[in-house]
C-alpha positions as a printed Julia matrix, in Angstrom:
656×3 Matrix{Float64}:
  84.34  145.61   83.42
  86.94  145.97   80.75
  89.05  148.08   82.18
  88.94  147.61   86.24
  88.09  144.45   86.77
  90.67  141.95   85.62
  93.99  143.78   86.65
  92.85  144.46   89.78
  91.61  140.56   89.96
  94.79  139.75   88.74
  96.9   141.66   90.7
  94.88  140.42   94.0
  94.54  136.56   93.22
  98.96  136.65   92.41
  98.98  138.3    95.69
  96.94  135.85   97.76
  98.77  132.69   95.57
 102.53  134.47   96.74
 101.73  134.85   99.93
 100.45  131.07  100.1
 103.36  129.78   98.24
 106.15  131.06  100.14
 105.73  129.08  103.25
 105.79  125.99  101.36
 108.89  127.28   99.68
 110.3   128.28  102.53
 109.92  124.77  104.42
 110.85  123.15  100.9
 114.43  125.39  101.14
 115.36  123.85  104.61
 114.24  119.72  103.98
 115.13  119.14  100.53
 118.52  119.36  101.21
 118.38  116.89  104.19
 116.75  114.47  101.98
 118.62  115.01   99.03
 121.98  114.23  101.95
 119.88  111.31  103.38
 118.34  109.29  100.13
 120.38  110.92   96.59
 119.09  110.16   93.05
 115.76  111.17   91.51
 113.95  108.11   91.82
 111.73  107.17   95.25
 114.51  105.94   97.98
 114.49  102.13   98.18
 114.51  102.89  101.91
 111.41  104.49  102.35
 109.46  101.4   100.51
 107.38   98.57  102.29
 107.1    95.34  100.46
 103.88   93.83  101.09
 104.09   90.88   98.65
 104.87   88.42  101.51
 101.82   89.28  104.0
  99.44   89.51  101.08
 100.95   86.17   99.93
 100.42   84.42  103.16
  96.93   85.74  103.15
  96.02   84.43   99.67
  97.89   80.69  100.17
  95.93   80.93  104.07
  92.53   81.72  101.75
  93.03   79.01   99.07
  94.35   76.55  102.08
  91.44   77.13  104.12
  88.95   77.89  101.54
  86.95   74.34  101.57
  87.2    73.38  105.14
  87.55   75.96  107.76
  84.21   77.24  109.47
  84.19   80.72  107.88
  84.28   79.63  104.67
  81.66   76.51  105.54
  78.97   78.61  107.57
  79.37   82.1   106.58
  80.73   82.83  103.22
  79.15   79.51  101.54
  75.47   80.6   103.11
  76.03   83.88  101.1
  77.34   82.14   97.88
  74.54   79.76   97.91
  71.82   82.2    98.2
  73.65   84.47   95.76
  73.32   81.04   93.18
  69.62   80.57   93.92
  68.89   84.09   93.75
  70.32   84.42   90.58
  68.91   81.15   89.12
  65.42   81.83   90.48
  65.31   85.47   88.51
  66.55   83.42   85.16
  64.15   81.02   85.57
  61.16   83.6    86.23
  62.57   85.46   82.54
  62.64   82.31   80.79
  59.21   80.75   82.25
  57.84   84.74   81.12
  59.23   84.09   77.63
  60.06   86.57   75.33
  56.74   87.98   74.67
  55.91   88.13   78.61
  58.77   90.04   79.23
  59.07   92.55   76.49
  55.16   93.21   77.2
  56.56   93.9    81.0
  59.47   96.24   80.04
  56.76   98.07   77.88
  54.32   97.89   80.4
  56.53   99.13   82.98
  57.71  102.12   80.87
  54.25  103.25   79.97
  52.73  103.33   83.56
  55.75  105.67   84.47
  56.64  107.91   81.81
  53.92  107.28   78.65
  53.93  105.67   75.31
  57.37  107.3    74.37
  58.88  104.74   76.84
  56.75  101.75   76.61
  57.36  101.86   73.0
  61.72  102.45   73.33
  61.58   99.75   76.24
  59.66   97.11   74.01
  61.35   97.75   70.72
  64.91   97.73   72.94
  64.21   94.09   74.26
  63.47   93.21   70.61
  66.22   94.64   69.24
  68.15   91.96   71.82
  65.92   89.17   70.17
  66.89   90.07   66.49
  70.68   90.58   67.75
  70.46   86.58   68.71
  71.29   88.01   72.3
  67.79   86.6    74.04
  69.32   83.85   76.36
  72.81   86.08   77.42
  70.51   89.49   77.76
  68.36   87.37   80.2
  70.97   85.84   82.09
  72.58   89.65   82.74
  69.2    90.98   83.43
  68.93   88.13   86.16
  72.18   88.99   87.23
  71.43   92.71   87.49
  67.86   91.69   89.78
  69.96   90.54   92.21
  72.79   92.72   92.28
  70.89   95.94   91.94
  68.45   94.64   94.4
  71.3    93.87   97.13
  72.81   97.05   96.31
  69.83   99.2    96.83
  68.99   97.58  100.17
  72.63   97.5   101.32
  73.41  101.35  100.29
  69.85  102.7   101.75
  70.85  100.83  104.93
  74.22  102.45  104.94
  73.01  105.63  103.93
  70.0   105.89  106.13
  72.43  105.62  109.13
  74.92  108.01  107.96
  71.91  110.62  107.51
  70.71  110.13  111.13
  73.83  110.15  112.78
  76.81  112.48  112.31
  79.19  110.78  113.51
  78.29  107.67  111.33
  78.61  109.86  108.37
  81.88  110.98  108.7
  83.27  107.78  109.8
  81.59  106.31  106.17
  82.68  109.04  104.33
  86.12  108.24  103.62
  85.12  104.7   103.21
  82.77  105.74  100.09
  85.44  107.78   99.06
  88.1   104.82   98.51
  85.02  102.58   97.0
  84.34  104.95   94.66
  87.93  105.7    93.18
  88.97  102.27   93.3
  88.89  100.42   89.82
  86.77   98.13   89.52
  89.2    95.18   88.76
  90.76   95.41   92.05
  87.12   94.36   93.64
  87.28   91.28   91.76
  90.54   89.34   92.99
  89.93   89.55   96.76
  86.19   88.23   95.88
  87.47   85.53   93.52
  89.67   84.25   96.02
  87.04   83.92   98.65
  84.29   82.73   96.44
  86.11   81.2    93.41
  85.54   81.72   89.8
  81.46   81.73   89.24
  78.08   83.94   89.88
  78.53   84.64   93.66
  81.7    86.68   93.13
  80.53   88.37   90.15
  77.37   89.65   92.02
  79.26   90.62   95.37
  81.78   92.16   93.51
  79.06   94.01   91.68
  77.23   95.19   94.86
  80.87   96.67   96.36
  80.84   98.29   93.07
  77.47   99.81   92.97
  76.56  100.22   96.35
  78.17  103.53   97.01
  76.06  105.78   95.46
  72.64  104.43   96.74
  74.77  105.17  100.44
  75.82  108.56   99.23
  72.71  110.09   98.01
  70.42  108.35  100.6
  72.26  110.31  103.27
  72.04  113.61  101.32
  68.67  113.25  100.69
  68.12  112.62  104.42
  70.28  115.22  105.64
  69.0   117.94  103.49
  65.74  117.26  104.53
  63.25  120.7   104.45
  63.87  121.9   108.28
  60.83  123.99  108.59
  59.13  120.77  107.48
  60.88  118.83  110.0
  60.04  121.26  112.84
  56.55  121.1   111.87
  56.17  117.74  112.4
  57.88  117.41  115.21
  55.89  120.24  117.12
  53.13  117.89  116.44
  54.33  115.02  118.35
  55.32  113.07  115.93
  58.33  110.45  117.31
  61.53  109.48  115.48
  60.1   106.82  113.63
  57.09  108.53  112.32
  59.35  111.37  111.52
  61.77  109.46  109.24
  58.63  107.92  107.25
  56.21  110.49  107.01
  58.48  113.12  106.3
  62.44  112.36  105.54
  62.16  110.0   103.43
  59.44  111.38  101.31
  61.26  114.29  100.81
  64.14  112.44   99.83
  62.25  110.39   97.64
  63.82  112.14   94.72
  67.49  111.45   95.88
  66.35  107.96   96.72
  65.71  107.64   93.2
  68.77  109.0    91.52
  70.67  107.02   93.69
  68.63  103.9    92.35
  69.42  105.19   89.19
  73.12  105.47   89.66
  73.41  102.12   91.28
  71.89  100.59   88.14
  74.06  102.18   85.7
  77.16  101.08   87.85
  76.31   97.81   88.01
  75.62   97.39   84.45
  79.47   98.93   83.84
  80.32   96.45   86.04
  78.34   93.42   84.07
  81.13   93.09   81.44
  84.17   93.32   83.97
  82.51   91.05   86.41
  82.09   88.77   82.81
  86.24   87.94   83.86
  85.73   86.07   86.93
  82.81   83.86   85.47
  79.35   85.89   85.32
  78.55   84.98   82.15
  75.53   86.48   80.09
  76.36   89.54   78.0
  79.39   90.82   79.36
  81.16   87.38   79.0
  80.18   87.46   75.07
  82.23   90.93   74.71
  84.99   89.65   76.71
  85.35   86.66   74.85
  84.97   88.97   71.14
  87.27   91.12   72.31
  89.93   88.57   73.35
  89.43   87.53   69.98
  89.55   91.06   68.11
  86.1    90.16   66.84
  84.85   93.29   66.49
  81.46   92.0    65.26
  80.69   89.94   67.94
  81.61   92.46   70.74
  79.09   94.69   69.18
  76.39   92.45   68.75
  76.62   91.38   72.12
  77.43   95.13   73.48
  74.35   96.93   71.97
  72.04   94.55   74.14
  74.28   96.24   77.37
  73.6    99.47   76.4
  69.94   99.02   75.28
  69.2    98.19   78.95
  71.02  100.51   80.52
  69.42  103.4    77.92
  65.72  101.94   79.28
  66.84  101.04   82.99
  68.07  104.84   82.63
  64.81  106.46   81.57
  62.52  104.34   83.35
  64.18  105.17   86.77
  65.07  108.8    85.76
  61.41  109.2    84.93
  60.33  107.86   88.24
  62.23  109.89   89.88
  61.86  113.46   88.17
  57.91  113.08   88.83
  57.52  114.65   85.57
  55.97  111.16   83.74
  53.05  111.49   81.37
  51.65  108.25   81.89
  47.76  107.57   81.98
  46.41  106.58   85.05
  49.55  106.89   87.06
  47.86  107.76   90.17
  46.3   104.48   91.74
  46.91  101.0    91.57
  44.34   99.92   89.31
  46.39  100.73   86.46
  49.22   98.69   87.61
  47.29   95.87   88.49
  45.8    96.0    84.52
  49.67   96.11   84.09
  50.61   93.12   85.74
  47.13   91.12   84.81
  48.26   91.86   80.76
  51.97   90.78   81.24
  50.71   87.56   82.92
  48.51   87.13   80.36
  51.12   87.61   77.35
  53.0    85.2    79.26
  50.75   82.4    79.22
  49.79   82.82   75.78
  53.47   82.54   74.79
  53.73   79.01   76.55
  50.07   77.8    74.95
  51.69   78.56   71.54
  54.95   77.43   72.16
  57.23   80.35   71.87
  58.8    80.93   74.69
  62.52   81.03   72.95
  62.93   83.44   70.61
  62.67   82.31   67.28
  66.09   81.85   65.4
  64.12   82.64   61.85
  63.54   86.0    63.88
  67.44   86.54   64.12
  69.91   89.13   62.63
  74.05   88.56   62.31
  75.41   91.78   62.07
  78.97   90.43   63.36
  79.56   89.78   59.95
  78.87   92.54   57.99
  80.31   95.09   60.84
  83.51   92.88   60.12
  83.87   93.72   56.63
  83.6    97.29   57.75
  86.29   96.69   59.99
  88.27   95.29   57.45
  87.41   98.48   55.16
  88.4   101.01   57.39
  91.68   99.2    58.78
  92.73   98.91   55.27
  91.59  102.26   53.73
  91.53  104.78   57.55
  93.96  102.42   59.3
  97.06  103.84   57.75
  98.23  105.26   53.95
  95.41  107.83   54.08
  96.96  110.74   52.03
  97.55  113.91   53.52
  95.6   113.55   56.79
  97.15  109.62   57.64
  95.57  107.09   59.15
  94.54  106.48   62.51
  97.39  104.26   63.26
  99.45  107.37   62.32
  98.16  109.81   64.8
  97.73  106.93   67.74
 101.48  106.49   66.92
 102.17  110.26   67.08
 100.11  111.02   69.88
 102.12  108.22   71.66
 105.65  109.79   70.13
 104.87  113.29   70.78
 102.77  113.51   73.58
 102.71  110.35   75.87
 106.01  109.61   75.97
 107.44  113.01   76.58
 105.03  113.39   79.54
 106.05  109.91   80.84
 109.58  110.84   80.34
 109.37  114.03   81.84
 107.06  112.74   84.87
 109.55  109.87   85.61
 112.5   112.35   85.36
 111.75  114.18   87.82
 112.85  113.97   91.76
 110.8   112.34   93.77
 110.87  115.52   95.69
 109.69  117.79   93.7
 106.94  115.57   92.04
 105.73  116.14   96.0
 106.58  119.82   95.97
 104.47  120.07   92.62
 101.51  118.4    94.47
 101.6   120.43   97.48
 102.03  123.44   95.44
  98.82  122.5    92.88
  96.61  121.74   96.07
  97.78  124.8    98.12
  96.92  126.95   95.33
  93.15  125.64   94.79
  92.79  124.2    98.61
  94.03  124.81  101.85
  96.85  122.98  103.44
  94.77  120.16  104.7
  94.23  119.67  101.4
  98.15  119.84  100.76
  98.43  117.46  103.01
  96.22  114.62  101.92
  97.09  114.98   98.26
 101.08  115.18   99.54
 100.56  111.91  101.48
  98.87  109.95   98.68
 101.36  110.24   96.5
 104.05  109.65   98.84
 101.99  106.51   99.41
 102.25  105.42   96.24
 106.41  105.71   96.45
 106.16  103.78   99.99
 104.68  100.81   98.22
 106.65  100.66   95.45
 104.94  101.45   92.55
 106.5   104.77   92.01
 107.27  104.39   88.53
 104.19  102.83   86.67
 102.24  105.38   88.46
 103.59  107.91   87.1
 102.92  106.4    83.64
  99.62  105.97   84.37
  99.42  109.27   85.31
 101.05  110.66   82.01
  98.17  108.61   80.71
  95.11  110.76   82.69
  96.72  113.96   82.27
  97.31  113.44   78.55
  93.36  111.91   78.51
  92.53  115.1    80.67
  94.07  117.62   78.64
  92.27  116.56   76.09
  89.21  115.68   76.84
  89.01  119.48   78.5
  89.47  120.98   75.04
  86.74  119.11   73.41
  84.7   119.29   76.45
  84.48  122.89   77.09
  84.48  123.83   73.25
  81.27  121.21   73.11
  79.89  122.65   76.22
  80.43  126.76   75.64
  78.68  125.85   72.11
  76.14  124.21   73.52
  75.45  127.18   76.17
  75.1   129.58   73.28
  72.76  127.53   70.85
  69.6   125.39   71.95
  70.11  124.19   68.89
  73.59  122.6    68.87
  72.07  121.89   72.84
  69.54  119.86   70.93
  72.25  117.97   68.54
  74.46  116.94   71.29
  71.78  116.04   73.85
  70.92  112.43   72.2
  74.55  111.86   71.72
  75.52  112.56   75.24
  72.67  110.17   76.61
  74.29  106.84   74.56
  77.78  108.26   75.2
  76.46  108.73   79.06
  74.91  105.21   79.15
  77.88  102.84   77.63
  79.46  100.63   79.97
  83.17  101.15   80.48
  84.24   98.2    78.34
  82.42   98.87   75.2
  84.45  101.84   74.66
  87.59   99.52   74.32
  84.97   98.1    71.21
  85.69  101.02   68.25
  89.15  101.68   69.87
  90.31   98.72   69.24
  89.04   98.61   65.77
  90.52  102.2    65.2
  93.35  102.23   66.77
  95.13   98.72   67.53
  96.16   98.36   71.09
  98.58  100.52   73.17
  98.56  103.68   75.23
  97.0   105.91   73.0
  93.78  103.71   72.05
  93.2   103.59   76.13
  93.65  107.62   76.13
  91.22  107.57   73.63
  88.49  105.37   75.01
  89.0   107.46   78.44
  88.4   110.84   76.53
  85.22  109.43   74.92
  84.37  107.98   78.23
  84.57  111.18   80.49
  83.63  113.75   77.61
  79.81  113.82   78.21
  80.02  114.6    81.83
  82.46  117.63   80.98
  79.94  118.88   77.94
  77.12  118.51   80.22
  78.4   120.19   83.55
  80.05  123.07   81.27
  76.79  124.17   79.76
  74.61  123.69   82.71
  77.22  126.07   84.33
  77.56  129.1    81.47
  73.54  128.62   81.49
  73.36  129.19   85.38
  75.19  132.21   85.47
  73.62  135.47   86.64
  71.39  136.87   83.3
  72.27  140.76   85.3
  75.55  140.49   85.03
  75.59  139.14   81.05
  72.91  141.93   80.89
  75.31  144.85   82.39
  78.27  143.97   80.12
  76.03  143.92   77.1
  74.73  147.23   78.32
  78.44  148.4    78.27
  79.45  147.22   74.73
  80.76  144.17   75.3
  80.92  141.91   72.25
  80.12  138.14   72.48
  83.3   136.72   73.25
  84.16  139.7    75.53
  81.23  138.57   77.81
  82.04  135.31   77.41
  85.35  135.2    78.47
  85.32  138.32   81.03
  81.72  137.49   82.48
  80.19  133.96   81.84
  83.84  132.16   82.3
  84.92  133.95   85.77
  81.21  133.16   86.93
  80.98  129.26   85.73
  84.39  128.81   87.55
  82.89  126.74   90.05
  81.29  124.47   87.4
  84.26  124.47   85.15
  86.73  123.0    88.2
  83.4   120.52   88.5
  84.04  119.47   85.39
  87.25  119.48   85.33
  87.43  116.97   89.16
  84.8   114.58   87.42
  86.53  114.3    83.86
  89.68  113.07   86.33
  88.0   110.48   87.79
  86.12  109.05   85.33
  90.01  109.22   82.65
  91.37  107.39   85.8
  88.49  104.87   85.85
  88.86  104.0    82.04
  92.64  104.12   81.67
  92.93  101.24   84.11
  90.71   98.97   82.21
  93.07  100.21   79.12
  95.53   97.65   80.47
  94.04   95.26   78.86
  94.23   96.85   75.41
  98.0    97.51   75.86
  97.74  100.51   78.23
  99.98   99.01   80.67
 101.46  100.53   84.05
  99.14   99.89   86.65
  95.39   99.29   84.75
  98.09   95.99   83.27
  99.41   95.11   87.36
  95.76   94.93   88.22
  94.7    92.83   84.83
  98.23   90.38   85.89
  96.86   90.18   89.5
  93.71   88.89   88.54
  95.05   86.27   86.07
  97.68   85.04   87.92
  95.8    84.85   91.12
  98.54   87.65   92.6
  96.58   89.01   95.68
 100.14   91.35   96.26
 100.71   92.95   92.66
  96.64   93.49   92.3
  96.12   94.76   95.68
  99.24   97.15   95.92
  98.27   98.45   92.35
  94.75   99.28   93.44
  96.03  100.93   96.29
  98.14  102.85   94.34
  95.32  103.64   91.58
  93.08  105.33   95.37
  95.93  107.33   95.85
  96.59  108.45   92.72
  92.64  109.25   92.68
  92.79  111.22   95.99
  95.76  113.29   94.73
  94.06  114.13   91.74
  90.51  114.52   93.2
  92.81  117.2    95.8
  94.66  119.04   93.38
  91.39  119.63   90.79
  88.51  120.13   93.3
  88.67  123.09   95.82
  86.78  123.01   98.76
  83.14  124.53   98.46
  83.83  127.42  101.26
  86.61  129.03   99.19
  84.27  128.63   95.63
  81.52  130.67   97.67
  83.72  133.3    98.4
  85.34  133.55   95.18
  81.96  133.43   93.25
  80.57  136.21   95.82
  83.86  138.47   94.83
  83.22  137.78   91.29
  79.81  138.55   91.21
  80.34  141.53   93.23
  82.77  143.01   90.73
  80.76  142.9    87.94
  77.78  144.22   89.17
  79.45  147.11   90.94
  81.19  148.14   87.68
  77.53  148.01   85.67
C-alpha cells in the first residue's frame, strides 16, 4: 500500500485535474483580455451592477402606504395575523391555567412514556431549573410561541414534502426553493415579514415557520421517496389504491424520517426564538436580546440556559420517538397515556386548589449577579496583561491583525476576474462544470448587485472561521475515532454545543472577547465545530475494517493506516464535513454583525432597524449566493464520490 498506491494515485488524480483545468484556462486566455479592454481596474465594473434600491423602495413605501386599508392586507394577511395572536395567546393561557406544577408533571410525563425515567426525570428537573432561574413567565411565553410555530411548521413542511415525494416533477421544482430557504440568514426573513405584519407575535411566528419549515419538507420527501420498493410492490399487487398505499405503507416507513424532520424543525425554530425576539416576540429570546444590548452578561445567561434546557429535552424527547429505541413502561397501548394525561390534569388542579399556580419568587435563584463578578474577574485578570500567554483581547486582536485582515486584503485585491477564475477552478476540480457554472454565476451575482466588496469580507470571515474550525474539528473527530473513551468525553459536550441556539454563542464571546470580527469568527467556530467532530468520526468509524485489517497485516504503523487507509476512505465524509461546517460559519457570521462583525451580517442588522427593505434584501441575496458558491466549491456531487471511493477501495484491497 506503501509503496504502489499513492504515486500511482497521485500521478492519476494530477492527470485527470490537468486535463480538466486546461479548458478553463484556455477559455480564460481568450476573454480576460476582452474584459480587462472593456471594464479595467480590479474592482467589479460599475457597469455590470443593477441598483435595486429604488424598486425595493417603492415596494416598501407601497407596503407601509397600503398596509391598513387595502383588501390584501384587510382580508388576507390580517385573517392570518389574527389567528396567529389567538393561537399564540390560547397556548399561554393553557401553560399558565396548567401552572407550574401541571406542566413540569407533563414534560416529565411526556418524557417517561417515550424514552423512561432517564427523561422524565432531565425533562422535569429542566422546567425547574427555568423556575429557580426566575424565567417561569418568559419560558412559557416561548414555549407558547414554539406550539404554534412548530405546529404550523410541521403541517406546512409535511404538506410540502408529501407532494414533492409523490410527484417528480414537484420535487425538483421545490428543490431549489429549499435550497435558498435554507442558506438564507435568518435576519433577512424578518424585514419582509415585519413590514407586512408590523412589529409583534404574528411576524415573529411566520417568520419562524419560513425558518423552520424546510427541513420537515426535505426529509418528508426523502422518507417518502426512499420508501422499501419490494414493500411497495407488495402492496400494490394486492390491490391496494393510492391512498391506501401512502398510509398503510409510505408513510409508516417513513415514520422515522418524519420524525427527524420534527426534530429538526424544533431545533430551528428554537434558534430562531431569540432572533425573532428583534421584531417583538417577546418571551426568552427578547430577555437575551435586551442583556446583550446591554453587555449584561448575567442576564443573557440566565435567560439563555432556559433556551437551551428546552431545546436539550424537545431534542431527546423527539429523538427518542423517533429512534424507536425508548425504554419506557407500558409504551405499547394507550392506557398508559391516558394514566399520563389523567395525572397531569390532576397535578394541575391541585396546583390551583392550593394556590400556586406562579412560581414562587422565595423559590428563585439570581445568578446574573454572581456570573457578573466572574465577568468582571476574567476581563480584568484573562482580558488582557496575562503574562506570557496574553489575554484574550490580545489574540482576538492578533487573529484580526494577522489573519483577518490579510485575507480581507488579499480577497479584495484581487480582480474581479480572477476571484471568478478561482471559483470556477475550485468547483471544476471537485464538480463538474455544471457545477462551475452555478458557483461562477453566484458570485458574479453578488458583483451585479453591488455588494462586491463586503462580501468578500464576509467571506474572509467564513474562510478564516472554516480554516479553523477544520483543524479542531478533524483533530477532535480522528481522536474520537480511535478512543471510545475520548468518544465518551466529547459526546455530552457535543449534545449542549449541538443544542445552543445561534445567539447564545454571541453570550461568552462577548464576555471574552469584546466585539469585532474575531469574536464573530469565534462564535461561528464554536457554532459549526460539533457537526465537523461528529461527521469526522462517524466517517473514520465507517470505513472498511478489511482494508485497516490488510495494512495492519502489512506493517503499517498507526498513523501509516491512518493517513494512507482510514483518511483516503473517509474522504467522502471529510468533504461532508467540511460543506456543513461552511454553512453553518456562514449562518453564524451574519448574526456576528451585531457584535461588530460587520460587512454584510451588519447590512442585514441596518436593514432591519432602519426599515431598509433594499440594503436588507440585496444583502441576503448576496449572503444565498455566497452560500451556493461555497456549498459548490466544498461539496462534490455524490456520482463522482462513488467512483472515487470504489477506486480507493479497490486499491487497497488489491495490494493486501
Amino acid at each position: 500500500v506503501e509503496r504502489g498506491g499513492p504515486p500511482a494515485a497521485l500521478s492519476s488524480a494530477r492527470g485527470r485535474a490537468l486535463g480538466k483545468l486546461l479548458p478553463l484556462v484556455l477559455f480564460a486566455a481568450v476573454l480576460v483580455p476582452l474584459a480587462l479592454i472593456r471594464w479595467p481596474g480590479t474592482a467589479w465594473p460599475d457597469a455590470l451592477t443593477v441598483d435595486l434600491s429604488a424598486p425595493l423602495g417603492s415596494a416598501s413605501d407601497w407596503i407601509i402606504d397600503n398596509r391598513d386599508s387595502h383588501p390584501l392586507f384587510l382580508y388576507f394577511f390580517g385573517h392570518i395575523s389574527n389567528a396567529v395572536v389567538l393561537s399564540v395567546r390560547g397556548v399561554y393561557l393553557l401553560l399558565l391555567a396548567a401552572g407550574w406544577a401541571g406542566v413540569t408533571a407533563a414534560a416529565g410525563l411526556i418524557g417517561w412514556r417515550v424514552a423512561g425515567v432517564r427523561l422524565a426525570l432531565t425533562a422535569a428537573v429542566s422546567f425547574a431549573v427555568c423556575g429557580v432561574l426566575g424565567m417561569w413567565v418568559p419560558t412559557m411565553q416561548t414555549l407558547a410561541l414554539m406550539v404554534v410555530a412548530v405546529t404550523a411548521s410541521v403541517v406546512l413542511g409535511a404538506l410540502l414534502g408529501l407532494a414533492a415525494g409523490l410527484s417528480d416533477r414537484l420535487y425538483r421544482a421545490l428543490r431549489p426553493v429549499l435550497d435558498t430557504m435554507q442558506v438564507l440568514p435568518a435576519f433577512a426573513y424578518l424585514l419582509p415579514v415585519v413590514l407586512v405584519f408590523g412589529i409583534g407575535v404574528p411576524a415573529a411566528v411566520l417568520a419562524t415557520v419560513v425558518y423552520a419549515a424546510p427541513p420537515m419538507a426535505r426529509l418528508t420527501a426523502l422518507g417518502l421517496r426512499e420508501a422499501d420498493r419490494g414493500v411497495m410492490e407488495a402492496v400494490s399487487s394486492l390491490g391496494a389504491t393510492a391512498r391506501q398505499r401512502l398510509l398503510t405503507a409510505r408513510l409508516p416507513l417513513a415514520r422515522k424520517q418524519l420524525l427527524l424532520g420534527l426534530n429538526q424543525t424544533i431545533m430551528m425554530a428554537l434558534s430562531m426564538a431569540v432572533i425573532a425576539s428583534v421584531i417583538g416576540a417577546g418571551g426568552l429570546g427578547d430577555r437575551v436580546y435586551q442583556a446583550l444590548a446591554s453587555v449584561d452578561v448575567g442576564a443573557a445567561l440566565a435567560a439563555g440556559l432556559p433556551i437551551v434546557l428546552l431545546a436539550v429535552v424537545l431534542d431527546r424527547t423527539t429523538a427518542a420517538a423517533g429512534s424507536g429505541t425508548g425504554s419506557g413502561p407500558g409504551k405499547r397501548g394507550r392506557l398508559g397515556w391516558a394514566v399520563a394525561a389523567v395525572a397531569t390534569v390532576l397535578v394541575a388542579i391541585a396546583g390551583r386548589l392550593t394556590d400556586r399556580l406562579d412560581w414562587p419568587e422565595t423559590w428563585t435563584v439570581n445568578i446574573a449577579e454572581p456570573v457578573n463578578r466572574a465577568v468582571d474577574w476574567m476581563t480584568a485578570h484573562l482580558y488582557s496583561g496575562v503574562p506570557v500567554i496574553g489575554g484574550t483581547a490580545d489574540w482576538a486582536g492578533r487573529f484580526t491583525t494577522w489573519v483577518l485582515d490579510p485575507l480581507r486584503g488579499g480577497l479584495q485585491a484581487l480582480p474581479w476576474w480572477a476571484v471568478l477564475l478561482l471559483v470556477a477552478a475550485l468547483a471544476l476540480l471537485i464538480g463538474t462544470w455544471q457545477t462551475a457554472l452555478t458557483a461562477v454565476l453566484a458570485m458574479a451575482a453578488i458583483g451585479v448587485l453591488g455588494v462586491w466588496k463586503p462580501s468578500l469580507d464576509t467571506l474572509s470571515q467564513v474562510l478564516a472561521a472554516v480554516a479553523v474550525t477544520l483543524v479542531i474539528g478533524f483533530a477532535a473527530g480522528i481522536a474520537a475515532a480511535r478512543s471510545s473513551r475520548m468518544e465518551a468525553l466529547l459526546r455530552p459536550v457535543l449534545d449542549v454545543f449541538q443544542t445552543l441556539p445561534q445567539f447564545v454563542y454571541l453570550i461568552p464571546v462577548v464576555a471574552l472577547f469584546g466585539v469585532g470580527r474575531a469574536p464573530a469568527v469565534a462564535a461561528a467556530v464554536v457554532y459549526a465545530l460539533p457537526a465537523v467532530v461528529r461527521i469526522t468520526t462517524q466517517g473514520l468509524r465507517q470505513v472498511d475494517p478489511a482494508a485497516i485489517e490488510a495494512a495492519r497485516s502489512l506493517g503499517a504503523t498507526g498513523g501509516q493506516q491512518l493517513r494512507q487507509v482510514q483518511l483516503p476512505l473517509a474522504g467522502p465524509a471529510l468533504r461532508l464535513a467540511l460543506n456543513q461546517g461552511v454553512v453553518l460559519v456562514l449562518a453564524v457570521v451574519i448574526i456576528g454583525g451585531l457584535v461588530g462583525g460587520g460587512a454584510l451580517g451588519y447590512d442585514v442588522v441596518f436593514g432591519l432597524a432602519q426599515g431598509d427593505l433594499a440594503t436588507g434584501l440585496v444583502a441576503g441575496a448576496a449572503i444565498v449566493c455566497l452560500g451556493l458558491m461555497l456549498d459548490r466549491v466544498t461539496q462534490p456531487t455524490q456520482r463522482r464520490t462513488e467512483r472515487r471511493t470504489e477506486r480507493r477501495t479497490g486499491r487497497t484491497r488489491k495490494a493486501a
